[in-house]
Short mmCIF file of C-alpha atoms and ligand atoms in Angstrom, two decimals:
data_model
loop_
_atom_site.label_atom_id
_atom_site.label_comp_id
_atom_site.label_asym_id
_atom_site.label_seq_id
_atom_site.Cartn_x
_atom_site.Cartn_y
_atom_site.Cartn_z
CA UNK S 1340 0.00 0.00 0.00
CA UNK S 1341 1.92 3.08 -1.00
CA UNK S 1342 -1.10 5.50 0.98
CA UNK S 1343 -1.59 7.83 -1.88
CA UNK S 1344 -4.98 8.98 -2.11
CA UNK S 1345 -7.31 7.52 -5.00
CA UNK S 1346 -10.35 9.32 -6.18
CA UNK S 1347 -13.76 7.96 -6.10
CA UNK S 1348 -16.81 9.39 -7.83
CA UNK S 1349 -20.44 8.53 -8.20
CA UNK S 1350 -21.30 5.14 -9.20
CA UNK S 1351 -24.12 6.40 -12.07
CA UNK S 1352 -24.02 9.81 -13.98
CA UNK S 1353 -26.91 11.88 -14.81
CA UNK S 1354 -30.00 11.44 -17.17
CA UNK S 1355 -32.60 14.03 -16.35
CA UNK S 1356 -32.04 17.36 -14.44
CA UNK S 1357 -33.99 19.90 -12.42
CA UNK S 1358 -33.21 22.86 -12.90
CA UNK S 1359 -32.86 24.79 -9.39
CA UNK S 1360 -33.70 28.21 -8.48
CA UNK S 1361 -31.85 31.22 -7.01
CA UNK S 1362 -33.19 33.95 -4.96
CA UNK S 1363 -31.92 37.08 -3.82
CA UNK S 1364 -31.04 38.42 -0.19
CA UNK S 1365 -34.13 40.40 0.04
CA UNK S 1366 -36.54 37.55 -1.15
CA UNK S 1367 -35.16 35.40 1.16
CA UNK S 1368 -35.46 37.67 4.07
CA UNK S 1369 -39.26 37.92 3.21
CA UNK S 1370 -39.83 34.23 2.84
CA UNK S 1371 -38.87 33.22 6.13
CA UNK S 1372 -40.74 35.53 7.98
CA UNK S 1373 -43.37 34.25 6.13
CA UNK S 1374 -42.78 30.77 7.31
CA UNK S 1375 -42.73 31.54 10.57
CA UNK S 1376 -39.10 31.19 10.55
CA UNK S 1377 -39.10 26.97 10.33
CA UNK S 1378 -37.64 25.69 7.11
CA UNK S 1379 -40.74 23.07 7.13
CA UNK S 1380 -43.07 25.82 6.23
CA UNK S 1381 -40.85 27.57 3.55
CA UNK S 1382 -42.18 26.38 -0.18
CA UNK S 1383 -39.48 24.44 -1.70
CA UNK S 1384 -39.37 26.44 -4.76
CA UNK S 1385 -37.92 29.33 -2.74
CA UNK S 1386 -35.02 26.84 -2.07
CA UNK S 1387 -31.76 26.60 -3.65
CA UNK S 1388 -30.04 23.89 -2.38
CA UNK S 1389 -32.51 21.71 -0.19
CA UNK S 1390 -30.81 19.79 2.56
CA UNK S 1391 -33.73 19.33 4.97
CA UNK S 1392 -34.05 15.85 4.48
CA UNK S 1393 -33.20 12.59 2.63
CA UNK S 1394 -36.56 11.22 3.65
CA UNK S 1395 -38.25 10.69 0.13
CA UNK S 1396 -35.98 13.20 -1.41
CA UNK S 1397 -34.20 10.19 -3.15
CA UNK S 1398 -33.55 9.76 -7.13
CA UNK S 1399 -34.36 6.91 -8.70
CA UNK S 1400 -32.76 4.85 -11.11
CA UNK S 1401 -33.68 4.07 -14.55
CA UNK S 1402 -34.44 0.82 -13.48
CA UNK S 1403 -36.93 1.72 -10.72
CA UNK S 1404 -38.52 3.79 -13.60
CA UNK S 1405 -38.99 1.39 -16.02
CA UNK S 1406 -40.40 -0.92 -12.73
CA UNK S 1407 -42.99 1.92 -12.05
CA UNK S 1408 -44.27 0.86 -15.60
CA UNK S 1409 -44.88 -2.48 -14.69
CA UNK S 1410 -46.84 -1.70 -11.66
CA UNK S 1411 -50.37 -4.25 -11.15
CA UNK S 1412 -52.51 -2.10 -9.72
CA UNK S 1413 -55.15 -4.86 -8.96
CA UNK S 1414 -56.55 -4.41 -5.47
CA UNK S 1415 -56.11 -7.59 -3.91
CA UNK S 1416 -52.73 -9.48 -4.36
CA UNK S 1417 -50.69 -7.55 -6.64
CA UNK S 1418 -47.60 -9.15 -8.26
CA UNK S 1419 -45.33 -6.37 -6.83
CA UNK S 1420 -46.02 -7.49 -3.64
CA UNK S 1421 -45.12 -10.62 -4.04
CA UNK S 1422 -41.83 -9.10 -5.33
CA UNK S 1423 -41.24 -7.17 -2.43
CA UNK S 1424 -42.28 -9.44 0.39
CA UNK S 1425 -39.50 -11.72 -1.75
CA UNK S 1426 -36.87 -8.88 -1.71
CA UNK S 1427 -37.61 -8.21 2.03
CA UNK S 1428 -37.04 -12.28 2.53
CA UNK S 1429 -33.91 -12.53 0.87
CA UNK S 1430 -32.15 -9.20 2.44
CA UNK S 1431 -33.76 -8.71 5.87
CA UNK S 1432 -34.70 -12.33 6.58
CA UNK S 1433 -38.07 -11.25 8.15
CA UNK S 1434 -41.12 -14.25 7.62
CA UNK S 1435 -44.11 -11.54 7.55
CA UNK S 1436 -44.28 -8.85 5.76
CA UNK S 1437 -47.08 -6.01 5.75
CA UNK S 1438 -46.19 -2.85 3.98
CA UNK S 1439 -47.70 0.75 4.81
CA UNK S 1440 -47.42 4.13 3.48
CA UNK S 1441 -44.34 5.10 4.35
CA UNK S 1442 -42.16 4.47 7.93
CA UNK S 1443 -44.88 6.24 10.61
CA UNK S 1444 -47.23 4.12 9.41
CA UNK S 1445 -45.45 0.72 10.41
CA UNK S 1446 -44.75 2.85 13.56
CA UNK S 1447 -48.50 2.95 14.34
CA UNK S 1448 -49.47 -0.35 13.62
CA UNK S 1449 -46.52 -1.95 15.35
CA UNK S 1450 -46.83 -0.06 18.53
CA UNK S 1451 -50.75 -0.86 18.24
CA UNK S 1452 -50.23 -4.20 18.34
CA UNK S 1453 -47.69 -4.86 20.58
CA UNK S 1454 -48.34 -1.87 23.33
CA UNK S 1455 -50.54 -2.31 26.17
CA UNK S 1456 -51.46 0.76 28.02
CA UNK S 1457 -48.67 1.08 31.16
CA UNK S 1458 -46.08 -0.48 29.28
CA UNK S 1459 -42.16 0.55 28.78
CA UNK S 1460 -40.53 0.64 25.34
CA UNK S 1461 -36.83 1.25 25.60
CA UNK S 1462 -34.69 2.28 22.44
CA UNK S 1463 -31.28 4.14 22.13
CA UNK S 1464 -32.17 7.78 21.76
CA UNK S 1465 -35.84 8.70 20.20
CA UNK S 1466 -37.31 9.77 17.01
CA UNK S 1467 -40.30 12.19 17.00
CA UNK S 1468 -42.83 9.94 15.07
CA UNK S 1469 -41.51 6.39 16.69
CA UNK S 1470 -41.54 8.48 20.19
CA UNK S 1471 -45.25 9.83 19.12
CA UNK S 1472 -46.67 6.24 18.49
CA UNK S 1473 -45.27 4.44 21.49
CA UNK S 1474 -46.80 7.32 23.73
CA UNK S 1475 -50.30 7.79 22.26
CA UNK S 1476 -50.79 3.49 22.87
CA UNK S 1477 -49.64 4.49 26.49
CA UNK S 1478 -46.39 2.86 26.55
CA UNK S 1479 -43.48 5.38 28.49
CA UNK S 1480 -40.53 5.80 26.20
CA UNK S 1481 -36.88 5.56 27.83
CA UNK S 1482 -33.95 6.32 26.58
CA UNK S 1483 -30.82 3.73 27.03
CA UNK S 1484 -28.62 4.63 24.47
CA UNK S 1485 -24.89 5.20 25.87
CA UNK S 1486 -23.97 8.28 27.23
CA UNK S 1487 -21.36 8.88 24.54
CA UNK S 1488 -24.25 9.66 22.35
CA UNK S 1489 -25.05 12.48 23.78
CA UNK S 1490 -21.80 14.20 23.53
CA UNK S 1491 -21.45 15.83 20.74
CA UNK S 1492 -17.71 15.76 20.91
CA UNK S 1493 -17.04 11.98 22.04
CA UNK S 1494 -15.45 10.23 18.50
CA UNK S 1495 -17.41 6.53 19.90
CA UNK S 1496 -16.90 4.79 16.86
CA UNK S 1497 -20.25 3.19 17.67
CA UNK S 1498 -22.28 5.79 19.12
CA UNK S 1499 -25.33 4.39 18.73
CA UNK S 1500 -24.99 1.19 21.02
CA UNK S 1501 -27.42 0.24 23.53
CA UNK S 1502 -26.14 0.59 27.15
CA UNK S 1503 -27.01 -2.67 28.11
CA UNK S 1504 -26.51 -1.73 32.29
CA UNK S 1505 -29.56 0.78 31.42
CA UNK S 1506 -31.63 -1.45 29.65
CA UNK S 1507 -30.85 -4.31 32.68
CA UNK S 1508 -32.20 -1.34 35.24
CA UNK S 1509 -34.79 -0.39 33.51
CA UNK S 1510 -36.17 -4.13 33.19
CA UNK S 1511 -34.99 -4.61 37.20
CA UNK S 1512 -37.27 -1.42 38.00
CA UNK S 1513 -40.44 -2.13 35.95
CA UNK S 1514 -40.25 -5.84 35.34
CA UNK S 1515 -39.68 -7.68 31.92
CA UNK S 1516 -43.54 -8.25 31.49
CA UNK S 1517 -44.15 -4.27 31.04
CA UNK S 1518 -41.69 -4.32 28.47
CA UNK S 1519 -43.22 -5.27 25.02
CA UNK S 1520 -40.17 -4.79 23.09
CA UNK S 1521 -36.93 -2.61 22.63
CA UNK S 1522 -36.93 -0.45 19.75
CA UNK S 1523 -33.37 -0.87 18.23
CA UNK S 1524 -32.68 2.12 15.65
CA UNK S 1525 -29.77 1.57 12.52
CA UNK S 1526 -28.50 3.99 12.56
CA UNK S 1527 -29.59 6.27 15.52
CA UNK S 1528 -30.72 9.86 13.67
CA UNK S 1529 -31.09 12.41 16.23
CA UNK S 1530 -27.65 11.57 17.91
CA UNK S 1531 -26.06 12.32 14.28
CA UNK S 1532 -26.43 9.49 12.16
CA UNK S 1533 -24.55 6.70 14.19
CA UNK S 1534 -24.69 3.26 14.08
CA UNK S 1535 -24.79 0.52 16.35
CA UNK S 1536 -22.14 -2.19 16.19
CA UNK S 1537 -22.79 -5.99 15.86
CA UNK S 1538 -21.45 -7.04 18.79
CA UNK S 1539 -23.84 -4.69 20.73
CA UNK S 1540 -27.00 -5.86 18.57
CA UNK S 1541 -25.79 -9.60 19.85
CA UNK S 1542 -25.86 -8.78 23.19
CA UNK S 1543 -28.72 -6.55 23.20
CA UNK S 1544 -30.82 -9.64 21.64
CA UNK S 1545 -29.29 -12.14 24.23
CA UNK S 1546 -30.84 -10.12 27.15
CA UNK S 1547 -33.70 -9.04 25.91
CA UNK S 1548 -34.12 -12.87 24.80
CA UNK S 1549 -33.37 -13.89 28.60
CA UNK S 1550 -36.28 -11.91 29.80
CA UNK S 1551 -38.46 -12.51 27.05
CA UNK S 1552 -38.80 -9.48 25.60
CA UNK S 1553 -39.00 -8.88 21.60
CA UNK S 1554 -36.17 -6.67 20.12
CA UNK S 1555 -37.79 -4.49 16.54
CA UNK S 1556 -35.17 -2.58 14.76
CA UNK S 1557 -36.36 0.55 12.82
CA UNK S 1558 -34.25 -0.41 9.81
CA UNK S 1559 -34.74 2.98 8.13
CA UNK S 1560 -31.34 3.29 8.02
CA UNK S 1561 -29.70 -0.13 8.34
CA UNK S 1562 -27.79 0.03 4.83
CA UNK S 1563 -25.97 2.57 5.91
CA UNK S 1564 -25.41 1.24 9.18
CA UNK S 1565 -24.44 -2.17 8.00
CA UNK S 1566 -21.88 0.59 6.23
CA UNK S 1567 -20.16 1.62 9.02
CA UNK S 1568 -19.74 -2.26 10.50
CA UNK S 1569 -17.80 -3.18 7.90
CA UNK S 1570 -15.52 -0.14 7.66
CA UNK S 1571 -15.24 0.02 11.57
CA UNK S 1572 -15.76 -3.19 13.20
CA UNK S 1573 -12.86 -6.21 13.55
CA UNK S 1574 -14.38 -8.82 11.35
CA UNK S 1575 -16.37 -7.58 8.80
CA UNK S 1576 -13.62 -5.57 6.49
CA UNK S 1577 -14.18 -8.52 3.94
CA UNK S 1578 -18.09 -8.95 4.22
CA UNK S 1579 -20.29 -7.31 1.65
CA UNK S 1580 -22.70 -4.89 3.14
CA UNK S 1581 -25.74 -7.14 2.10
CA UNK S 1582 -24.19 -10.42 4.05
CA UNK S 1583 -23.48 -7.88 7.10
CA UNK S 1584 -27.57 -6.61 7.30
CA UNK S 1585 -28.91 -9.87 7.05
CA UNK S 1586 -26.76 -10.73 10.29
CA UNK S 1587 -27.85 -7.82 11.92
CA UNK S 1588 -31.22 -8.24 11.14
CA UNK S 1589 -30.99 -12.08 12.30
CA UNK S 1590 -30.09 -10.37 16.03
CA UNK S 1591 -33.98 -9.18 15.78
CA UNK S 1592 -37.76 -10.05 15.74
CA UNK S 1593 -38.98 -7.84 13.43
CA UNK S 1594 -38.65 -4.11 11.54
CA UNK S 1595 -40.64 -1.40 10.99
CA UNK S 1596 -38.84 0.37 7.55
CA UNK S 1597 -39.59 3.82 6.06
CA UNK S 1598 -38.90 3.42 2.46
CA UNK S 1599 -38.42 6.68 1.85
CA UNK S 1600 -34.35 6.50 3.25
CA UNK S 1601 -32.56 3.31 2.11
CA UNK S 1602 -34.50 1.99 -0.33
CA UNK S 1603 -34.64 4.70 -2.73
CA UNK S 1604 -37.75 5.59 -3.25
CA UNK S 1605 -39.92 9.03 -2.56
CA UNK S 1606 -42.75 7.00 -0.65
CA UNK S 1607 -43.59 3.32 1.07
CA UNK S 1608 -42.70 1.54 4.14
CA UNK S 1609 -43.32 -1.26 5.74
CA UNK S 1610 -43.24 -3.32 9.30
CA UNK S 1611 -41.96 -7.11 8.60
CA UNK S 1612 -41.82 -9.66 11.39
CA UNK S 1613 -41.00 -13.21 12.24
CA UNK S 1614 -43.50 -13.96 14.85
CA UNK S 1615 -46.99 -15.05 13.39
CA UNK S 1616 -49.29 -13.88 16.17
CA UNK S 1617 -48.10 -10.25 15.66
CA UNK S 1618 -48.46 -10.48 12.29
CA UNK S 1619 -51.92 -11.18 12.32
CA UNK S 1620 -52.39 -8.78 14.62
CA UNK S 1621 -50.79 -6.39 11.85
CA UNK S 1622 -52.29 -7.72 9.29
CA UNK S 1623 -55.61 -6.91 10.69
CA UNK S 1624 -54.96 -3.27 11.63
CA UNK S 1625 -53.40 -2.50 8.12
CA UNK S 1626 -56.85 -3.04 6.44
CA UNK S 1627 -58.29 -0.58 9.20
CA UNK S 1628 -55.37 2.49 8.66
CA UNK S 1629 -53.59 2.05 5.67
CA UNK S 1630 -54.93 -0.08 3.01
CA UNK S 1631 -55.47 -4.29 2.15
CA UNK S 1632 -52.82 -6.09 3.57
CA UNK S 1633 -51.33 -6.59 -0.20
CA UNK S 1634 -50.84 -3.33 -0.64
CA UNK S 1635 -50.78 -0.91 2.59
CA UNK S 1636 -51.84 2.36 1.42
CA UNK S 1637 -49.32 2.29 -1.86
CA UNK S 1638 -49.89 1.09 -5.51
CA UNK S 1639 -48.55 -1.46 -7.20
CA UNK S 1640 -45.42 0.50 -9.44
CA UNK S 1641 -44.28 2.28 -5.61
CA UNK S 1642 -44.29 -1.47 -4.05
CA UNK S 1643 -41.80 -1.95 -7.50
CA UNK S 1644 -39.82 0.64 -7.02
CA UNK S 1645 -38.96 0.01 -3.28
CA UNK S 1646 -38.18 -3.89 -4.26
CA UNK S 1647 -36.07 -2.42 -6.83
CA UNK S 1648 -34.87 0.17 -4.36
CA UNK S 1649 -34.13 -2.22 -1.73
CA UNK S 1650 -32.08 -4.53 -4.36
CA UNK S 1651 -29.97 -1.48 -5.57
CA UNK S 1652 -29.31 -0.06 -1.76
CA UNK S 1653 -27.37 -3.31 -0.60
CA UNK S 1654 -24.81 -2.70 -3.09
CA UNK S 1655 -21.73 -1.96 -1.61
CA UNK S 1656 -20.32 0.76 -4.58
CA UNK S 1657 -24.23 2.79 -3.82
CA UNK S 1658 -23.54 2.67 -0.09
CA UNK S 1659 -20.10 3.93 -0.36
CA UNK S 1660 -20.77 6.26 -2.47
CA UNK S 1661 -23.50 7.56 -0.59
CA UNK S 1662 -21.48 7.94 3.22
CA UNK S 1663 -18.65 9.75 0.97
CA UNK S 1664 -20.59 12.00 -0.02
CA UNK S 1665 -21.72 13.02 3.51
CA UNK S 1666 -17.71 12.50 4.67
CA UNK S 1667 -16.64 14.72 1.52
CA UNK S 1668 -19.17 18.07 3.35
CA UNK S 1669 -17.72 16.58 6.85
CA UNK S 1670 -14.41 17.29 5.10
CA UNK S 1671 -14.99 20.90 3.96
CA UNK S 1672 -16.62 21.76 6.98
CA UNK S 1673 -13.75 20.87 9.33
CA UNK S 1674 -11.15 22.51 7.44
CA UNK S 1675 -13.24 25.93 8.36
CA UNK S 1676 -13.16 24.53 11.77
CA UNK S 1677 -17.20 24.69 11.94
CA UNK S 1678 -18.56 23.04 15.21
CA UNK S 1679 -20.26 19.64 14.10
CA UNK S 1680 -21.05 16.07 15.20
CA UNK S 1681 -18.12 13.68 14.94
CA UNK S 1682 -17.79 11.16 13.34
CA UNK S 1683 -19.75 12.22 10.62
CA UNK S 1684 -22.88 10.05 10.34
CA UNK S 1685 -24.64 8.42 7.45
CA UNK S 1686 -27.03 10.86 6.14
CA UNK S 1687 -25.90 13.87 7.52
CA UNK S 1688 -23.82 16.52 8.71
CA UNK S 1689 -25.38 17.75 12.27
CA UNK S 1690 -23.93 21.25 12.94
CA UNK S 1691 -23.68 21.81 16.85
CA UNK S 1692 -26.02 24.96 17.30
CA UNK S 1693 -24.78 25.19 21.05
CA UNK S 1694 -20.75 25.73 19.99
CA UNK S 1695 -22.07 27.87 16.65
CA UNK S 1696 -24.30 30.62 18.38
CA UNK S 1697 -22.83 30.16 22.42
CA UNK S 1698 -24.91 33.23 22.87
CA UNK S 1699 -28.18 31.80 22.16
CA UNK S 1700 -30.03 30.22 25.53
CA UNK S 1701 -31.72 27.06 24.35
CA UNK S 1702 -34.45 28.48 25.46
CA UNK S 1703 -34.62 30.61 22.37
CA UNK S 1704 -33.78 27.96 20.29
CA UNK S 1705 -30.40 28.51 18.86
CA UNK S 1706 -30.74 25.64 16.04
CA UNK S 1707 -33.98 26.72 15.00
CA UNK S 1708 -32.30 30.42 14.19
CA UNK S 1709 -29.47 28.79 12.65
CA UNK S 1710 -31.38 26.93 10.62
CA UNK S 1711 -33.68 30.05 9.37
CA UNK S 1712 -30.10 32.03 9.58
CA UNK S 1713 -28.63 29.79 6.58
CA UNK S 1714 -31.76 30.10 4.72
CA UNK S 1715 -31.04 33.73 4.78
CA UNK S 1716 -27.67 33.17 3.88
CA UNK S 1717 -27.72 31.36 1.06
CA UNK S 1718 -31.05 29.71 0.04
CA UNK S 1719 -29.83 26.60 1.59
CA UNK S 1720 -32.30 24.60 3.74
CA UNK S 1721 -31.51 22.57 6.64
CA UNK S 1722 -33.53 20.93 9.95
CA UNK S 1723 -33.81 21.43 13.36
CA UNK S 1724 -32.51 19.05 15.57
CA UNK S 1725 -33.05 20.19 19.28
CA UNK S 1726 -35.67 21.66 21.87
CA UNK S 1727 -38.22 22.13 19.46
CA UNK S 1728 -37.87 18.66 17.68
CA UNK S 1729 -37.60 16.99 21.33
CA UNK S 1730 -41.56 18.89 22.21
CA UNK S 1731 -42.72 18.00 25.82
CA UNK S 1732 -42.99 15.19 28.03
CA UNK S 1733 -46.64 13.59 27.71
CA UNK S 1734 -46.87 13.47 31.86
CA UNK S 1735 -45.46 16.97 32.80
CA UNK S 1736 -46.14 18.77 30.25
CA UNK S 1737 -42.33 20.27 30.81
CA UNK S 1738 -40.02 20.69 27.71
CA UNK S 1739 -38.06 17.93 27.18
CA UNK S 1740 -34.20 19.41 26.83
CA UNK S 1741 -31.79 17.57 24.85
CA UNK S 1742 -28.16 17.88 26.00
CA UNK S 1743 -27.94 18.18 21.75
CA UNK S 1744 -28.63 21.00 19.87
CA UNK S 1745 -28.12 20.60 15.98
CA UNK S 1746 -29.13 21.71 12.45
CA UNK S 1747 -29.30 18.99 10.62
CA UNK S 1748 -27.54 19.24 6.97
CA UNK S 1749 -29.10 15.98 5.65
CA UNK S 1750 -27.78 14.74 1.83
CA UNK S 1751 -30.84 13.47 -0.31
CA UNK S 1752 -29.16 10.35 -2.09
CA UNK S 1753 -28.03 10.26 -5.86
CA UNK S 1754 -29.30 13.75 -6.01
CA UNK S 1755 -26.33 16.62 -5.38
CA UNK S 1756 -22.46 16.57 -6.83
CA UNK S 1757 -19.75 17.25 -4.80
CA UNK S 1758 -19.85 21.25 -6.45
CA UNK S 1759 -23.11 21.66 -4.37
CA UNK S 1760 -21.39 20.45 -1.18
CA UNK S 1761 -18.37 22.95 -2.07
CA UNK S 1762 -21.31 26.02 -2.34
CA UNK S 1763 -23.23 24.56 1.09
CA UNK S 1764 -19.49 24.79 2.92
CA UNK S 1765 -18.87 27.67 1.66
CA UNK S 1766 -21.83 29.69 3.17
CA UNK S 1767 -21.73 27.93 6.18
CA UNK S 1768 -18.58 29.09 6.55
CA UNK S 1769 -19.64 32.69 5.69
CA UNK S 1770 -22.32 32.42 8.28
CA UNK S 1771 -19.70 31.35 10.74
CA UNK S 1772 -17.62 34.64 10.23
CA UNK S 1773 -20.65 36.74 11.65
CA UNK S 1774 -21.63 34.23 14.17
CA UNK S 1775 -21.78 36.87 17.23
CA UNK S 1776 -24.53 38.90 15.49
CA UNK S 1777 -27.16 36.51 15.79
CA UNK S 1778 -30.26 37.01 17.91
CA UNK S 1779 -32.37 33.66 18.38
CA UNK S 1780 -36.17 33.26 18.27
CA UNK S 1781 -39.58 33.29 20.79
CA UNK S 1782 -42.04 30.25 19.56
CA UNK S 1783 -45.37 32.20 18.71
CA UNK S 1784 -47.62 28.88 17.26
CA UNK S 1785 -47.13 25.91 18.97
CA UNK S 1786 -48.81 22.67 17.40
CA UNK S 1787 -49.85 20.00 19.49
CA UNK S 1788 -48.08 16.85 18.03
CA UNK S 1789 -45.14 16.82 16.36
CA UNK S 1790 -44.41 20.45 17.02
CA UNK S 1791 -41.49 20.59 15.16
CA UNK S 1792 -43.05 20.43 12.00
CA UNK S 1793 -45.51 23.70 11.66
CA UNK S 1794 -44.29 25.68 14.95
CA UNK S 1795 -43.82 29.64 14.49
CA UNK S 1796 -41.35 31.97 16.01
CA UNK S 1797 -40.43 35.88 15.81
CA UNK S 1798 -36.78 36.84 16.25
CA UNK S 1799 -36.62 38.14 19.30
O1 PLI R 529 -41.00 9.73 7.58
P1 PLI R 529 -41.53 8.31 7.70
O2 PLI R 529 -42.87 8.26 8.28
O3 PLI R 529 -41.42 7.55 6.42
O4 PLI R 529 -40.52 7.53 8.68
C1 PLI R 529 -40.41 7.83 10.03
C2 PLI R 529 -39.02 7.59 10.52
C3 PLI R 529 -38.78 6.51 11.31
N1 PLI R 529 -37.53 6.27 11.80
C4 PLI R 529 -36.48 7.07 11.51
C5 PLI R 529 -35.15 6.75 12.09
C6 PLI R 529 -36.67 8.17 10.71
O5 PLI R 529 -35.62 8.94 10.43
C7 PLI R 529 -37.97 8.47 10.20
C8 PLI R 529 -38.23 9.63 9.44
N2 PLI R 529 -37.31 10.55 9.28
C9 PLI R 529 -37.42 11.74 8.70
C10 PLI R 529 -38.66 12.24 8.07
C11 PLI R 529 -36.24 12.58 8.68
O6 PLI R 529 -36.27 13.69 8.10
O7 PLI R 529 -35.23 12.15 9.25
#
């Protein structure tokens, strides 16, 4: 190994474009007052470069074009179906598969049918909608992800792990019977993007298996977490990224999936399982909220496109490619010394709001304004990642206050080149330069769910 450097690129070039759209200062300035200063209510045409999510943001291939063409839009037993339920077999190993309208959905139906009112679900850190539908079937979420996790400075290669003494306590204090299952996220998205390692997944399933209690990884991200095992953990340097998923997934009872992330697709989801009792219990509910139980709220060509989806994401050269792009901003980004999460994560760079704007309170939401603040900028759109995303706890009504505080730079996949990346590091930088000017925000709308997503705030 001589340890020169050799360039990678893209593993597909381009076929169609959209064209994108510039605005000036002033128009900017105008547009986020008008969405209440939250990127989620700004229209996306006022956006130049649009890094608020890679949920459904996704291109497709040719070949999950040509698929949509082929859909069977017949309402009972569709062929695609029977394509995907095949697909999910063969990569995630799950028996059962019911698929829904997108991730959330799964979320609902899972938690439905496995929560009783009363009831504990532990994961490692939570997500707003998986959070959401655990509460409203009355389960108490807890948090027993490692501590690491919450630093935004600790370089855990595995960040993401499950700390196993927590999870022990917590079944000590309430008893295994209250606990239905542990939700298991790959890779964990509000503490940056990190994965979990497959020594921890073994050991999480061999306790919660000792107490009986079902382990259901949200797989939304598994690809890319099945990424970082190989490249990080002793044993797996020589295993393709498919062989390394289905072993992770063998360390679990079940999945709920949003589509809209790894598989490559801009809608679908789905909740697969092993055990045949939950699955009916699925299977009936799916009828009720989402659609038959061949087709779960999508048609035919989007259950197609996701088996297609799903075959292209498990290919080691896509997955790469995909977490190099994200390293490539991480790259840019640290050369301007710009406070962010390390290591960089699989779908995004998380900016640390509480080392960018120090003067900020968090009570007037410093990644909220930063996130408005590089609208302004630059056109660029980004996400919240803090107090406003964490909302309140169900009992107290208090604000829940997350030690992190991040905009979220999140990379839509197969859809930017590394020239975008160069103009999003740039401005970020720029923004950096004037940090100490910055003035954060008062929350004037609050929703009631979900707040996150259509709050309103006045700079203060
Ligand atoms: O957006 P859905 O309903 O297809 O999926 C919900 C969901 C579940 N789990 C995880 C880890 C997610 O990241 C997730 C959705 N994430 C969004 C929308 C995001 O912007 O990260």
């Amino acid at each position: 190994m001589s340890g020169k450097y050799i360039p990678w690129a893209e593993p597909y070039k381009i076929k169609v474009v959209e064209p994108l759209k510039m605005t000036t200062l002033e128009e900017r300035k105008h547009a986020i007052k008008e969405a209440g200063f939250n990127t989620f209510l700004l229209r996306s045409e006022d956006v130049y470069i649009d890094f608020l999510t890679d949920s459904g943001t996704n291109a497709m291939s040719d070949a999950q074009w040509a698929g949509m063409m082929m859909g069977d839009e017949a309402y009972a037993g569709s062929k695609n179906f029977y394509r995907l339920e095949a697909a999910v077999q063969k990569y995630y190993g799950y028996k059962y598969l019911v698929p829904t309208h997108q991730g959330r959905g799964a979320e609902h139906l899972l938690s439905q049918a496995m929560i009783k009112p009363g009831d504990y679900v532990p994961g490692n850190m939570y997500f707003t909608t998986t959070r959401f539908h655990q509460e409203k079937a009355g389960a108490t979420f807890v948090d027993v992800i490692i501590d690491e996790a919450h630093d935004s400075q600790s370089l855990h290669p595995f960040k993401g792990n499950i700390d196993l003494q927590k999870f022990e306590d917590l079944i000590n204090r309430v008893g295994a019977d209250k606990i239905p299952y542990i939700c298991l996220a790959v890779t964990v998205n509000m503490a940056g993007g990190q994965p979990v390692s497959m020594e921890n997944m073994k050991q999480v399933k061999a306790l919660a298996d000792k107490h009986g209690i079902k382990v259901m990884l949200d797989a939304t991200r598994g690809v890319e977490n099945a990424y970082f095992i190989q490249q990080r953990e002793e044993g797996y340097a020589n295993k393709s990224v498919a062989e390394i998923l289905l072993e992770m997934a063998s360390y679990t009872d079940g999945a709920t999936m949003s589509g809209k992330k790894d598989l490559l697709v801009n809608i679908g989801g789905f909740v697969a399982v092993n055990d045949w009792d939950i699955f009916e219990e699925l299977r009936n509910m799916v009828v009720v909220y989402e659609g038959l139980h061949t087709y779960g709220g999508l048609a035919g060509r989007d259950m197609e496109a996701m088996a297609i989806g799903l075959e292209e994401s498990v290919q080691d050269q896509n997955i790469s490619s995909r977490v190099r792009q994200v390293e490539y901003l991480g790259k840019l980004l640290e050369k301007a010394d710009i406070p962010f999460i390390k290591p960089v994560g699989g779908h995004a760079i998380f900016l640390d709001a509480k080392r960018f704007y120090p003067q900020i309170p968090q009570e007037e939401y410093p990644a909220q304004t930063l996130a408005a603040d590089l609208y302004v900028e630059s056109g660029v759109r980004a996400m919240e990642r803090g107090i406003v995303s964490a909302g309140r706890d169900v009992k107290t009504g208090e604000n829940h206050k997350p030690k992190l505080e991040l905009v979220r730079l999140t990379i839509p996949r197969r859809v930017y080149t590394q020239a975008h990346f160069d103009v999003v590091a740039y401005w970020v930088e720029e923004l950096y330069h004037h940090r100490e000017k910055a003035k954060g925000l008062k929350m004037v709308y609050e929703p009631k769910y979900l707040r996150f997503f259509q709050a309103r705030f006045e700079r203060l």
